[in-house]
Coordinates of C-alpha atoms (C1' of nucleotides) in Angstrom, one line a residue:
Chain N
M21 CA -11.5 10.4 -18.1
S22 CA -10.5 14.1 -17.6
L23 CA -9.5 13.7 -14.0
K24 CA -6.0 14.6 -13.0
P25 CA -3.9 11.6 -12.0
E26 CA -3.7 12.6 -8.3
D27 CA -7.5 13.2 -8.2
F28 CA -8.1 9.9 -9.8
F29 CA -5.9 8.2 -7.3
K30 CA -7.8 9.9 -4.5
N31 CA -11.0 8.6 -5.9
V32 CA -9.5 5.1 -6.0
I33 CA -8.6 5.4 -2.3
S34 CA -12.0 6.7 -1.4
H35 CA -13.6 3.9 -3.3
C36 CA -11.5 1.3 -1.5
K37 CA -12.8 2.6 1.8
E38 CA -16.4 3.2 0.8
Y39 CA -16.8 -0.3 -0.5
G40 CA -15.1 -2.3 2.2
Y41 CA -11.8 -3.0 0.4
I42 CA -9.2 -1.1 2.5
F43 CA -9.5 0.7 5.8
Q44 CA -6.8 2.6 7.7
S45 CA -5.5 0.6 10.6
S46 CA -7.0 1.5 14.0
E47 CA -9.0 4.3 12.4
I48 CA -11.1 5.0 15.5
Y49 CA -7.8 5.9 17.3
D50 CA -6.8 8.3 14.4
G51 CA -5.0 5.5 12.5
L52 CA -1.5 4.4 12.5
S53 CA 0.8 5.8 9.8
A54 CA 1.3 3.6 6.8
V55 CA -0.6 0.6 8.2
Y56 CA -3.8 -0.5 6.5
D57 CA -6.4 -3.2 7.0
Y58 CA -8.2 -5.1 4.3
G59 CA -12.0 -5.1 4.6
Q60 CA -14.6 -7.7 3.8
N61 CA -14.1 -7.3 0.0
G62 CA -10.4 -6.5 0.1
A63 CA -9.6 -9.7 2.0
E64 CA -11.4 -11.7 -0.6
L65 CA -9.6 -10.0 -3.5
K66 CA -6.3 -10.3 -1.8
K67 CA -6.8 -13.9 -1.0
N68 CA -7.8 -14.6 -4.7
I69 CA -4.6 -12.8 -6.0
R70 CA -2.5 -14.9 -3.6
E71 CA -4.2 -18.1 -4.6
Y72 CA -3.7 -17.3 -8.3
W73 CA 0.0 -16.7 -7.7
W74 CA 0.4 -19.8 -5.6
K75 CA -1.4 -22.1 -8.1
A76 CA 0.5 -20.6 -11.0
M77 CA 3.8 -21.3 -9.2
V78 CA 3.3 -24.4 -7.1
Q79 CA 0.4 -26.3 -8.8
L80 CA 1.5 -25.7 -12.4
H81 CA 5.2 -26.4 -11.8
E82 CA 6.2 -29.9 -10.8
N83 CA 9.6 -28.7 -9.6
I84 CA 8.3 -25.9 -7.3
V85 CA 7.0 -26.5 -3.8
G86 CA 5.6 -24.1 -1.3
I87 CA 6.5 -23.5 2.4
D88 CA 5.3 -21.2 5.2
A89 CA 8.2 -20.0 7.3
S90 CA 8.0 -18.0 10.5
I91 CA 8.2 -14.3 10.8
F92 CA 10.6 -14.7 13.7
M93 CA 14.0 -16.1 12.8
H94 CA 17.3 -16.7 14.6
P95 CA 19.0 -13.3 14.9
T96 CA 22.1 -14.6 13.1
T97 CA 20.0 -15.0 10.0
W98 CA 20.1 -11.2 9.6
K99 CA 23.8 -10.9 10.1
A100 CA 24.3 -13.5 7.4
S101 CA 21.9 -11.9 5.0
G102 CA 23.6 -8.5 5.5
H103 CA 20.5 -6.8 6.8
V104 CA 21.9 -5.9 10.2
D105 CA 24.6 -3.9 8.4
A106 CA 22.8 -2.8 5.3
F107 CA 19.6 -1.8 7.0
N108 CA 21.3 0.3 9.6
D109 CA 21.6 3.8 8.2
P110 CA 23.2 6.4 10.5
L111 CA 21.4 9.6 9.8
I112 CA 22.2 13.2 10.7
D113 CA 20.3 16.5 10.2
N114 CA 21.6 19.9 9.4
K115 CA 19.7 22.3 11.8
D116 CA 19.9 25.3 9.4
S117 CA 18.8 23.7 6.1
K118 CA 16.6 21.1 7.9
K119 CA 18.0 18.6 5.5
R120 CA 18.7 15.0 6.5
Y121 CA 21.6 13.0 5.3
R122 CA 23.1 9.6 5.7
A123 CA 26.2 10.1 7.8
D124 CA 28.1 7.5 5.9
V125 CA 27.2 9.2 2.6
L126 CA 28.5 12.5 3.9
I127 CA 31.7 11.0 4.9
E128 CA 32.0 9.1 1.6
D129 CA 31.5 12.3 -0.3
H130 CA 34.1 14.0 1.7
V131 CA 36.6 11.2 1.0
A132 CA 35.7 11.4 -2.7
K133 CA 36.5 15.1 -2.6
I134 CA 40.0 14.4 -1.2
E135 CA 40.5 11.7 -3.8
D136 CA 39.6 14.3 -6.5
K137 CA 42.4 16.5 -5.1
I138 CA 44.8 13.6 -5.4
N139 CA 43.8 13.0 -8.9
K140 CA 44.3 16.6 -9.8
E141 CA 47.8 16.5 -8.4
V142 CA 48.5 13.4 -10.4
E143 CA 47.1 15.0 -13.6
K144 CA 49.2 18.1 -13.1
A145 CA 52.3 16.0 -12.5
K146 CA 51.6 13.9 -15.6
K147 CA 51.7 17.0 -17.8
R148 CA 54.8 18.2 -16.1
F149 CA 57.0 15.1 -16.4
E150 CA 57.9 12.8 -19.2
N151 CA 58.2 9.1 -18.3
F152 CA 55.8 9.7 -15.5
D153 CA 55.6 6.9 -12.9
E154 CA 52.2 7.3 -11.4
A155 CA 52.6 4.6 -8.7
M156 CA 55.9 6.1 -7.7
F157 CA 54.4 9.6 -7.6
R158 CA 51.5 8.5 -5.5
S159 CA 53.7 6.9 -2.9
T160 CA 56.3 9.6 -2.7
N161 CA 54.7 13.0 -3.4
A162 CA 54.3 14.7 0.0
R163 CA 51.0 16.3 -0.7
V164 CA 49.5 13.2 -2.2
V165 CA 50.7 11.1 0.7
E166 CA 49.2 13.5 3.1
Y167 CA 45.9 13.3 1.4
Q168 CA 46.0 9.6 1.2
N169 CA 46.8 9.3 4.9
K170 CA 43.9 11.6 5.6
I171 CA 41.6 9.3 3.7
N172 CA 42.9 6.2 5.4
D173 CA 42.5 7.8 8.7
I174 CA 38.9 8.8 8.0
N175 CA 38.0 5.4 6.7
T176 CA 39.6 3.7 9.7
R177 CA 37.9 5.9 12.2
F178 CA 34.5 5.5 10.5
K179 CA 34.8 1.7 10.4
T180 CA 35.8 1.5 14.0
A181 CA 33.0 3.8 15.1
M182 CA 30.4 1.9 13.1
N183 CA 31.6 -1.5 14.3
A184 CA 31.3 -0.2 17.8
S185 CA 28.0 1.4 17.1
D186 CA 29.5 4.6 18.5
L187 CA 27.4 7.3 16.9
D188 CA 29.0 10.1 18.9
A189 CA 32.3 9.2 17.3
V190 CA 30.7 9.3 13.8
K191 CA 29.4 12.8 14.6
Q192 CA 32.9 13.8 15.9
L193 CA 34.4 12.5 12.6
I194 CA 32.0 14.7 10.6
L195 CA 32.9 17.7 12.8
D196 CA 36.6 17.0 12.5
C197 CA 36.4 16.7 8.8
E198 CA 34.7 20.1 8.8
I199 CA 32.0 18.7 6.5
V200 CA 29.4 21.3 5.7
C201 CA 25.8 20.9 4.6
P202 CA 25.7 21.3 0.8
I203 CA 22.5 23.4 1.1
S204 CA 23.1 25.7 4.0
G205 CA 26.9 25.5 4.0
T206 CA 26.9 25.3 7.8
R207 CA 28.3 22.8 10.3
N208 CA 25.3 23.0 12.6
W209 CA 24.6 19.3 12.9
T210 CA 22.3 17.3 15.1
D211 CA 23.5 14.1 16.7
V212 CA 23.8 11.0 14.5
R213 CA 20.9 8.7 15.0
Q214 CA 20.6 5.1 13.9
F215 CA 17.6 4.4 11.9
N216 CA 17.1 0.7 11.8
L217 CA 14.8 -0.5 9.1
M218 CA 14.2 -3.7 10.9
F219 CA 11.6 -3.9 13.8
A220 CA 13.2 -5.3 16.9
T221 CA 11.4 -7.1 19.7
Q222 CA 12.3 -9.3 22.7
L223 CA 12.1 -13.0 22.8
G224 CA 11.3 -14.3 26.2
S225 CA 10.7 -12.3 29.3
V226 CA 14.2 -11.3 30.0
S227 CA 15.3 -8.5 27.8
D228 CA 19.0 -8.4 27.2
E229 CA 21.1 -8.1 24.1
S230 CA 21.1 -11.8 23.2
S231 CA 17.3 -12.0 23.2
T232 CA 16.7 -9.3 20.6
I233 CA 15.0 -10.7 17.6
Y234 CA 13.7 -9.0 14.5
L235 CA 10.5 -9.1 12.5
R236 CA 11.7 -10.3 9.1
P237 CA 12.3 -7.5 6.6
E238 CA 11.9 -10.0 3.7
T239 CA 10.6 -13.5 3.3
A240 CA 13.5 -14.8 1.2
Q241 CA 15.6 -15.8 4.2
G242 CA 13.0 -18.2 5.4
I243 CA 13.4 -20.1 2.2
F244 CA 17.2 -20.1 2.2
V245 CA 17.5 -21.4 5.8
N246 CA 15.1 -24.2 4.8
Y247 CA 16.9 -25.0 1.5
S248 CA 18.4 -28.2 2.7
N249 CA 15.3 -29.4 4.6
V250 CA 13.1 -29.0 1.5
Q251 CA 15.7 -30.3 -1.0
K252 CA 16.2 -33.5 1.0
T253 CA 12.7 -34.3 2.3
G254 CA 11.1 -33.3 -1.0
R255 CA 13.8 -35.2 -3.0
M256 CA 14.1 -32.1 -5.1
K257 CA 16.4 -32.1 -8.1
I258 CA 18.0 -29.0 -9.5
P259 CA 16.7 -26.9 -11.0
F260 CA 13.9 -26.5 -8.4
G261 CA 12.0 -23.7 -6.7
I262 CA 10.6 -22.9 -3.2
A263 CA 7.7 -20.6 -3.0
Q264 CA 6.3 -18.7 -0.1
T265 CA 3.8 -15.9 0.7
G266 CA 3.9 -14.0 3.9
K267 CA 4.2 -10.8 5.9
A268 CA 7.4 -8.8 6.0
F269 CA 8.1 -5.6 8.0
R270 CA 10.2 -2.5 7.4
N271 CA 10.4 0.6 9.5
E272 CA 10.4 3.0 6.5
I273 CA 11.4 6.6 7.1
V274 CA 8.7 7.8 4.8
A275 CA 5.9 5.4 3.9
R276 CA 3.3 6.8 1.7
Q277 CA 1.2 6.5 -1.4
F278 CA -1.5 4.4 0.3
I279 CA -0.7 0.7 0.3
F280 CA 2.2 1.1 -2.1
R281 CA 4.7 1.4 0.7
M282 CA 3.6 0.1 4.0
R283 CA 5.4 -0.8 7.2
E284 CA 3.8 -4.2 7.2
F285 CA 3.3 -5.8 3.9
E286 CA 3.0 -9.1 2.2
Q287 CA 5.4 -10.6 -0.3
M288 CA 5.0 -13.5 -2.7
E289 CA 8.4 -15.0 -3.4
M290 CA 9.9 -17.9 -5.2
Q291 CA 13.5 -18.8 -5.0
F292 CA 14.7 -20.9 -7.9
F293 CA 17.8 -23.0 -7.3
V294 CA 20.0 -23.7 -10.3
K295 CA 23.3 -25.1 -11.4
P296 CA 26.0 -22.3 -11.3
G297 CA 26.6 -21.0 -14.8
T298 CA 23.0 -21.5 -15.9
E299 CA 21.6 -18.7 -13.8
M300 CA 21.3 -16.2 -16.6
E301 CA 19.1 -18.5 -18.7
W302 CA 16.8 -19.0 -15.8
Y303 CA 16.9 -15.3 -15.0
E304 CA 15.7 -14.6 -18.6
Y305 CA 13.1 -17.4 -18.3
W306 CA 11.6 -16.0 -15.1
K307 CA 11.6 -12.5 -16.4
K308 CA 9.4 -13.6 -19.3
A309 CA 7.3 -16.0 -17.2
R310 CA 6.5 -13.4 -14.6
L311 CA 5.5 -10.7 -17.1
N312 CA 3.2 -13.2 -18.8
W313 CA 1.6 -13.9 -15.5
H314 CA 0.9 -10.2 -15.0
L315 CA -0.4 -9.8 -18.5
S316 CA -2.8 -12.7 -18.0
L317 CA -4.7 -10.4 -15.6
G318 CA -5.7 -8.4 -18.7
L319 CA -5.1 -4.9 -17.2
G320 CA -3.4 -3.9 -20.4
E321 CA 0.0 -4.5 -21.8
T322 CA 1.1 -0.9 -21.9
H323 CA 0.9 -0.7 -18.1
Y324 CA 3.9 -2.8 -17.7
R325 CA 7.6 -2.4 -18.5
Y326 CA 10.9 -3.9 -17.5
H327 CA 13.5 -1.8 -15.6
D328 CA 16.9 -3.3 -15.6
H329 CA 19.1 -2.4 -12.6
I330 CA 22.4 -0.9 -13.5
K331 CA 23.5 -0.5 -9.9
L332 CA 23.3 -4.0 -8.4
A333 CA 22.8 -4.9 -4.8
H334 CA 25.6 -6.7 -3.0
Y335 CA 24.1 -10.1 -3.6
A336 CA 23.1 -9.9 -7.2
N337 CA 24.7 -10.4 -10.6
A338 CA 21.6 -9.3 -12.5
A339 CA 18.4 -7.7 -11.5
C340 CA 15.3 -6.2 -13.0
D341 CA 12.0 -4.9 -11.9
I342 CA 8.7 -5.4 -13.6
E343 CA 7.2 -1.9 -13.3
F344 CA 3.5 -1.0 -13.4
E345 CA 2.0 2.3 -14.4
F346 CA 0.2 3.3 -11.2
P347 CA -1.8 6.6 -11.1
F348 CA 1.4 8.2 -9.7
G349 CA 3.6 6.8 -12.4
F350 CA 5.6 3.7 -13.2
K351 CA 6.8 2.0 -10.0
E352 CA 8.2 -1.4 -9.1
L353 CA 5.7 -4.2 -8.8
E354 CA 7.9 -7.2 -8.9
G355 CA 11.7 -7.8 -8.7
I356 CA 13.5 -10.6 -10.5
H357 CA 17.0 -11.0 -9.2
S358 CA 19.9 -13.3 -9.9
R359 CA 21.2 -13.6 -6.3
T360 CA 24.1 -15.9 -7.2
D361 CA 25.2 -18.2 -4.3
F362 CA 25.6 -15.2 -2.0
D363 CA 22.8 -16.1 0.4
L364 CA 23.5 -19.8 0.8
K365 CA 27.2 -19.2 1.1
Q366 CA 26.6 -16.7 3.8
H367 CA 24.4 -19.1 5.7
E368 CA 27.0 -21.8 5.3
E369 CA 29.6 -19.5 6.8
F370 CA 27.5 -18.2 9.7
S371 CA 25.8 -21.6 10.6
G372 CA 28.8 -23.9 9.8
K373 CA 26.4 -26.2 8.0
K374 CA 26.8 -27.3 4.4
L375 CA 24.1 -26.0 2.1
Q376 CA 25.0 -27.8 -1.1
Y377 CA 23.6 -30.0 -3.8
F378 CA 25.1 -33.2 -5.0
D379 CA 24.8 -33.3 -8.8
N380 CA 24.7 -36.9 -10.0
E381 CA 25.4 -36.0 -13.6
E382 CA 28.5 -34.1 -12.7
N383 CA 29.4 -36.2 -9.8
R384 CA 30.2 -33.2 -7.6
S385 CA 28.7 -31.0 -4.9
Y386 CA 28.1 -27.3 -5.3
V387 CA 26.3 -24.4 -3.7
P388 CA 23.3 -23.7 -6.1
Y389 CA 22.8 -20.3 -7.6
V390 CA 19.5 -18.6 -7.0
V391 CA 17.1 -16.7 -9.2
E392 CA 14.5 -14.9 -7.2
T393 CA 11.1 -13.6 -8.2
S394 CA 9.6 -11.4 -5.5
V395 CA 6.3 -9.6 -5.9
G396 CA 4.5 -7.3 -3.4
L397 CA 1.0 -8.6 -2.9
D398 CA -0.3 -5.3 -1.7
R399 CA 1.2 -3.5 -4.7
L400 CA -0.4 -6.1 -7.0
F401 CA -3.7 -5.4 -5.2
L402 CA -3.2 -1.7 -5.8
S403 CA -2.3 -2.2 -9.5
I404 CA -5.5 -4.2 -10.0
M405 CA -7.6 -1.8 -8.1
S406 CA -6.4 1.4 -9.8
S407 CA -6.7 0.0 -13.3
A408 CA -10.1 -1.6 -12.6
Y409 CA -11.7 1.5 -11.1
K410 CA -13.8 3.5 -13.6
E411 CA -16.2 6.4 -13.5
E412 CA -18.4 5.8 -16.6
T413 CA -20.8 8.3 -18.2
L414 CA -23.7 6.4 -19.7
E415 CA -26.1 7.3 -22.4
G416 CA -28.5 9.8 -20.9
G417 CA -25.8 11.5 -18.9
E418 CA -25.9 9.4 -15.7
T419 CA -22.7 8.1 -14.2
R420 CA -21.8 4.7 -12.8
S421 CA -18.7 3.7 -10.9
V422 CA -17.6 0.2 -11.8
L423 CA -14.7 -2.0 -10.8
S424 CA -13.7 -4.0 -13.8
L425 CA -11.8 -6.5 -11.8
P426 CA -10.5 -9.7 -13.5
P427 CA -13.6 -11.9 -13.0
A428 CA -11.6 -14.7 -11.5
L429 CA -10.2 -12.4 -8.8
A430 CA -13.5 -10.6 -7.9
P431 CA -14.5 -10.9 -4.3
I432 CA -18.1 -11.8 -5.2
K433 CA -18.7 -13.7 -8.4
A434 CA -22.4 -13.2 -8.8
G435 CA -25.3 -11.4 -7.2
V436 CA -28.7 -13.2 -7.3
F437 CA -31.8 -11.1 -7.3
P438 CA -35.5 -11.6 -7.4
L439 CA -36.9 -9.0 -9.8
I440 CA -39.5 -8.1 -7.2
K441 CA -39.9 -9.2 -3.6
R442 CA -43.0 -11.4 -3.9
D443 CA -44.8 -14.0 -6.0
G444 CA -42.3 -16.7 -5.1
L445 CA -39.4 -15.0 -6.8
P446 CA -37.3 -14.6 -3.6
E447 CA -37.7 -18.3 -2.9
L448 CA -36.5 -19.3 -6.3
A449 CA -33.6 -16.9 -6.0
E450 CA -32.6 -18.4 -2.6
Q451 CA -32.6 -21.9 -4.2
I452 CA -30.2 -20.6 -6.8
V453 CA -27.9 -19.1 -4.2
N454 CA -27.9 -22.4 -2.3
A455 CA -27.1 -24.3 -5.5
L456 CA -24.2 -22.0 -6.4
K457 CA -22.6 -21.2 -3.0
L458 CA -20.7 -24.5 -2.7
D459 CA -18.5 -23.5 -5.7
H460 CA -18.7 -19.8 -5.9
M461 CA -18.9 -16.6 -3.7
V462 CA -22.5 -15.4 -4.4
I463 CA -24.8 -13.1 -2.6
Y464 CA -28.5 -12.5 -2.4
D465 CA -30.1 -9.1 -2.5
E466 CA -33.7 -8.1 -2.7
K467 CA -33.6 -4.5 -1.5
D468 CA -34.4 -1.6 -3.8
A469 CA -35.1 -1.5 -7.5
V470 CA -33.1 -4.1 -9.5
G471 CA -31.2 -1.4 -11.4
K472 CA -29.9 -0.1 -8.1
R473 CA -28.8 -3.6 -7.1
Y474 CA -26.9 -3.9 -10.3
R475 CA -25.0 -0.7 -9.6
R476 CA -24.2 -1.8 -6.1
Q477 CA -22.5 -4.9 -7.5
D478 CA -20.8 -2.8 -10.2
A479 CA -19.2 -0.7 -7.5
I480 CA -17.6 -3.7 -5.8
G481 CA -16.7 -5.4 -9.1
T482 CA -19.1 -8.4 -9.1
P483 CA -18.8 -9.7 -12.7
Y484 CA -22.3 -11.2 -13.0
C485 CA -25.8 -10.6 -11.8
I486 CA -28.5 -13.3 -12.0
T487 CA -32.1 -12.0 -12.0
V488 CA -35.1 -14.2 -11.3
D489 CA -38.4 -13.0 -12.9
H490 CA -41.8 -14.4 -13.5
Q491 CA -40.7 -16.2 -16.6
S492 CA -38.2 -18.1 -14.4
L493 CA -41.0 -19.7 -12.6
E494 CA -42.4 -21.1 -15.8
D495 CA -39.3 -22.2 -17.8
Q496 CA -36.5 -22.3 -15.2
T497 CA -34.4 -19.6 -17.0
V498 CA -33.0 -16.4 -15.6
T499 CA -31.2 -13.4 -17.0
L500 CA -27.5 -13.2 -16.7
R501 CA -26.2 -9.6 -16.7
E502 CA -22.5 -8.9 -17.4
R503 CA -20.8 -6.1 -15.5
D504 CA -18.7 -4.3 -18.0
S505 CA -21.1 -4.4 -21.1
M506 CA -24.3 -4.4 -19.0
Q507 CA -25.6 -6.9 -21.6
Q508 CA -28.1 -9.5 -20.5
E509 CA -28.7 -13.0 -21.8
R510 CA -31.3 -15.6 -20.8
V511 CA -29.8 -18.8 -19.6
K512 CA -31.1 -22.0 -18.0
I513 CA -30.8 -22.2 -14.2
A514 CA -29.3 -25.6 -14.6
D515 CA -26.4 -24.1 -16.6
L516 CA -25.5 -21.4 -14.1
N517 CA -22.9 -23.4 -12.2
R518 CA -21.1 -24.4 -15.4
I519 CA -21.2 -20.9 -16.8
L520 CA -19.7 -19.4 -13.7
D521 CA -17.1 -22.1 -13.7
E522 CA -16.0 -21.1 -17.2
K523 CA -16.0 -17.4 -16.6
V524 CA -15.1 -16.7 -13.0
S525 CA -13.1 -19.6 -11.7
L526 CA -9.3 -19.4 -11.1
K527 CA -9.1 -22.3 -13.5
S528 CA -10.2 -20.1 -16.3
L529 CA -7.3 -17.8 -15.6
L530 CA -4.7 -20.6 -15.0
K531 CA -5.6 -22.1 -18.4
T532 CA -4.2 -19.0 -20.1
L533 CA -0.8 -19.7 -18.6
I534 CA -0.3 -23.1 -20.1
Chain Q
rG24 C1' 12.2 13.7 10.1
rC25 C1' 11.6 19.0 7.8
rG26 C1' 8.3 22.7 5.2
rG27 C1' 3.3 23.7 3.3
rA28 C1' -2.1 22.5 3.3
rA29 C1' -6.2 20.0 5.3
rG30 C1' -9.4 17.2 9.1
rU31 C1' -17.5 18.6 10.5
rA32 C1' -22.6 12.0 9.8
rG33 C1' -20.4 5.9 6.0
rC34 C1' -19.6 9.6 1.4
rU35 C1' -19.7 14.8 -0.8
rC36 C1' -20.1 19.3 1.5
rA37 C1' -22.8 23.7 4.3
rA38 C1' -23.0 26.6 8.9
rU39 C1' -23.9 35.0 8.1
rU40 C1' -16.2 35.3 9.6
rG41 C1' -17.4 34.0 17.6
rG42 C1' -24.1 33.2 18.9
rU43 C1' -29.4 26.7 18.6
rA44 C1' -24.4 21.7 14.1
rG45 C1' -27.5 21.2 8.8
rA46 C1' -28.4 19.3 3.5
rG47 C1' -28.0 15.7 -0.4
rC48 C1' -26.5 10.8 -1.2
rU49 C1' -25.8 6.2 1.5
rC50 C1' -27.9 3.1 5.4
rU51 C1' -32.3 0.6 8.3
rA52 C1' -37.8 -0.7 8.5
rG53 C1' -42.2 -0.5 5.7
rC54 C1' -45.4 0.7 1.3
rC55 C1' -45.3 0.7 -4.1
rU56 C1' -42.9 -1.5 -8.3
rU57 C1' -42.0 -6.7 -14.4
rC58 C1' -34.7 -5.3 -15.7
rC59 C1' -30.1 -0.5 -14.9
rA60 C1' -28.9 4.5 -8.8
rA61 C1' -37.6 5.8 -9.7
rG62 C1' -41.4 7.3 -5.9
rC63 C1' -43.8 7.7 -0.8
rU64 C1' -43.6 7.2 4.9
rA65 C1' -40.7 6.6 9.1
rG66 C1' -36.0 6.0 11.4
rA67 C1' -30.7 5.7 12.5
rG68 C1' -26.2 8.2 12.1
rG69 C1' -22.0 13.9 15.6
rU70 C1' -18.3 15.3 22.6
rU71 C1' -17.0 19.2 14.8
rG72 C1' -9.7 14.1 14.7
rC73 C1' -7.9 14.4 20.0
rG74 C1' -6.1 17.5 24.4
rG75 C1' -5.6 22.2 26.5
rG76 C1' -6.3 27.7 26.3
rU77 C1' -8.8 32.6 25.3
rU78 C1' -14.2 34.0 25.8
rC79 C1' -20.5 35.1 28.8
rG80 C1' -20.3 31.8 24.5
rA81 C1' -15.5 28.1 20.0
rG82 C1' -16.8 23.9 14.3
rA83 C1' -14.5 28.9 13.6
rC84 C1' -9.4 32.2 17.3
rC85 C1' -4.4 30.5 20.0
rC86 C1' -1.0 26.3 21.6
rG87 C1' 0.1 21.2 21.5
rU88 C1' -0.8 16.4 19.4
rC89 C1' -2.5 12.6 15.8
rU90 C1' -3.7 11.4 10.8
rU91 C1' -3.9 12.4 5.6
rC92 C1' -2.3 15.0 1.1
rC93 C1' 1.7 17.9 -1.6
rG94 C1' 7.1 19.0 -1.8
rC95 C1' 12.0 17.7 0.3
rU96 C1' 14.6 13.5 2.3
rC97 C1' 14.8 8.0 2.2
rC98 C1' 13.7 3.6 -0.4
rA99 C1' 19.7 -2.8 0.4

RNA sequence: GCGGAAGUAGCUCAAUUGGUAGAGCUCUAGCCUUCCAAGCUAGAGGUUGCGGGUUCGAGACCCGUCUUCCGCUCCA
């Protein structure tokens, strides 16, 4: 394939639209930025991916159960989780350089510069005096004390302003500090604006402060708030997991790269509750288990890599991503985080309810630690789509576009064709469709030459085509044509259901995990 | 959100630089056809992204707006 990566990616996007996988949302109204709809084939593929994940998690693990929590949650949830604070970035633009900055980062950088000055004073003094008492110097040197007071003052003002959501005060602070834009060097700033990454809406008909609720920015909290319910009613014993798939919403500043970063997206998450102190074992276990799951799709081992986080989020004591090589480079596909007891402890504090586990072996209660696996369903969809899509050049110079989807995930498992549209062949083909459709997604097609019908199925990733010819009427056999190799074999009609079961059912994929 | 580029049929693209919006593929109906995008006939599909303006006349020029792509910025 001699295409440049960005051209290849464009072709993937076009293919998704042309064959009913993904449409832009509200396209007839010019679309909505970074929101997409799944079409007739996309919905099937997405559903199959979700089902494979769910079965691999819930059905294959006795100690993992699934739930389906609401998108709306009590507003305090997001205070406890840290999202109200962490997701509220105050932003400011420099009118000359047209660059945008986070106001808090500008102020932090400014504070860091003053700290540098202090450190320089300390270094100088160190060289000058023997028996240097650093603590004493820091608390008595006039210049250092002045700097330190300045820092304290800035930090206090910033904290007060942020707690009061007083954005004008934040701007005033930036002006008072005489902070300049690193690019333009000017102090020509816009007002500070809050950019909340959570979507807010009103619950009930009266809109006041207390009725503001958010669309969840992650699904994990739905699991944490139900921890006790599930643990008790499900008689779950640690270690155990709670799995969930569902939509989450983030008002991204820039959302791009097709369905890679959308404002509305679907997560598939599993929170695994473990005894404190054992979390690193389980973290390593799930790192391996999740990579294995991805590898089972057969997209190629070299497309995946781990990326361990060095800078950890406020809630984690270990974190890594499983990255996938998209047409635009290696990007996060799944996150595996050791979230400690941060979330449950926060919810204990904010709700006043105990979220603990009584360990019979140890005869004590504790707040469990959590190891999270969180994968983006849409990203998974894109990873599968972009590695399945191929433009092949066949012998004779003609090209065919084919989606080499993992057979078990393909929207349509088999196309059933009469070789020609008469002599009773359509009737027999219809009978075959009716016999197969209880177990498998199959379609019937009699339009155009059979070769063309094969190519149509190739383009949407149908792994098998079944063709009824005149011989079929005599000996009840048909040809079975495989998508990737284009090889055909003659099989008995009576064996079709079993063959499809072996080759295209989710069971065939799940078997590889055990 | 900033800067740059683009937007014409489902797809890929034309339209003499301001003068009748067209082709191929796809799609639909029919004919023909014994296994890899064959052929024939007929048909459908468009307020040229949207809204203004200039002009006798705008797909083309100007302004605004929406969307997409590229680069910044952002991505707990």
